[in-house]
Structure formats: structure tokens, C-alpha cells
Amino acid sequence: MKVGKNYADSRKSYDHLKAYSLQEAIDICLKNAKAKFDETIEIHVHLGVDPRQADQQVRGVLVLPNGTGKDNKVLVVAKGDRADAATAAGADFVGAEEMIQKIQTENWFDFDVMITTPDMMGVVGRIGRLLGPKGLMPNPKSGTVTTDVAKAVKEVKAGKVEYRLDKTAVIHCPVGKKSFGAEKLAENINALMDAIIKAKPAAAKGMYIKGVSIASTMGPGVKVNYQRNN
């Protein structure tokens, strides 16, 4: 695979086979985030579970201590008082059937998160085939189907993230921006890792955390020898 000069130079600046302490890995990652924009820092956690088994799923949500650095645009599908509450909480777009129609007819997806109330799920479900592939389908497990839409909006705006296992038993999740600095990134990573460790399925056997790495948007991955508070 052909890579850019900056990427290739970054790979030469550290031992990509070595697992570093969290602090060392963050320092290497930040040093090699050379793009002209504020790169996102993402963590990749390989777990010792079988994602094909229903009793070994790992999924959850949390509000990162320092947020994500991204201003997520939130669409709330609700009516009446709940729609008013969503607007007051800072939702970017609020509506009911007309928002569903806008998505259907205009292919409109100018939002990052959709939140809805249980009574509107029948309407939202009509466009599930459009929302699903984009990861936008509301789900009670992620807190995006709720009667307390105001709380849900505030959490998303505050830096709420969802972590979930993919088909290869890896969790991919943003943990902040380059501009956060090492200390805030470490706080976010430790909070996320605590949540993942706490979510260990009872059916999981053997080593649970098999591998951890972090990377910036345009930079190479750095392996982490993860130990809490290292």
C-alpha cells in the first residue's frame, strides 16, 4: 500500500511493533498528527470475545469527561412538549413526519445523531433502510429512543459517544482532538476503557483486552500496553 511522505516519516519515528505506555503512546500520536486541521484521535480496542455470540456483545454509551471536540448536529423527531423541550435543550433540528419526509424525498442527512421518542419509532422505522447503513437509526440501548429528549440532546452535545463491537471483535471510538493535549486525551481514554472493562460479558473467557492502539486521523497507529492510570 502506497502511503504519503508524512505518514511514512511518522512510522519511522517510533517502533510500530512495540506497545508503549498510554502516556508515551499519546505523545507519539500527537507528535505525528501533522495535518493542517485539528485531527481526531481515535482508539481501537481488540477484545477477546466472539462477536457472533449474543451473550458476548460489548456495547454502551458514555459522556467523555472532556467531550469529543466535535459539535454534533442533532435531529429530534418528536411532537408537542417533547419537541419544545428538544428545542430548548439545543437540538439543531426538531420536527415530526415532515422531517422523515425530508429525508425520504431530499436525501437529507445534515445531522450526526437522530433522537426520537418511543411513540414516534413507527414513523422513524419507515426509513430504517436509509438510516441503518449510515449508523443513524435511533436505538434505546444508545439512549437515542427516550422520553427525556432534553437530557439526550444535552448528553450528545456534551460529548456522548457510543462504543460497540464490530464483526472482528474490535471497538473503534473517537476520544478527542489533537488540540485537547495529552492530559485531557488520557482522561477520556481511561474513562472509555473503564466502561469497556466494566462491560465485560460474563460469557467471555480468557484474555479480555487483547490489544489497544491509538491513531490520529492522518497518522499511523501506536500500540498501547494498557494498564489503568499508566
PDB file of N, CA and C in Angstrom, residues 78 132 217:
ATOM      1  N   ALA A  78     -39.960  14.407  17.306  1.00  0.00           N
ATOM      2  CA  ALA A  78     -40.884  14.388  18.448  1.00  0.00           C
ATOM      3  C   ALA A  78     -41.996  15.394  18.208  1.00  0.00           C
ATOM      4  N   GLY A 132     -30.134   3.024   8.779  1.00  0.00           N
ATOM      5  CA  GLY A 132     -29.295   1.930   9.274  1.00  0.00           C
ATOM      6  C   GLY A 132     -27.879   1.912   8.732  1.00  0.00           C
ATOM      7  N   THR A 217      -6.256  11.127  12.821  1.00  0.00           N
ATOM      8  CA  THR A 217      -6.971  10.967  11.550  1.00  0.00           C
ATOM      9  C   THR A 217      -6.032  10.578  10.411  1.00  0.00           C
TER      10      THR A 217
END
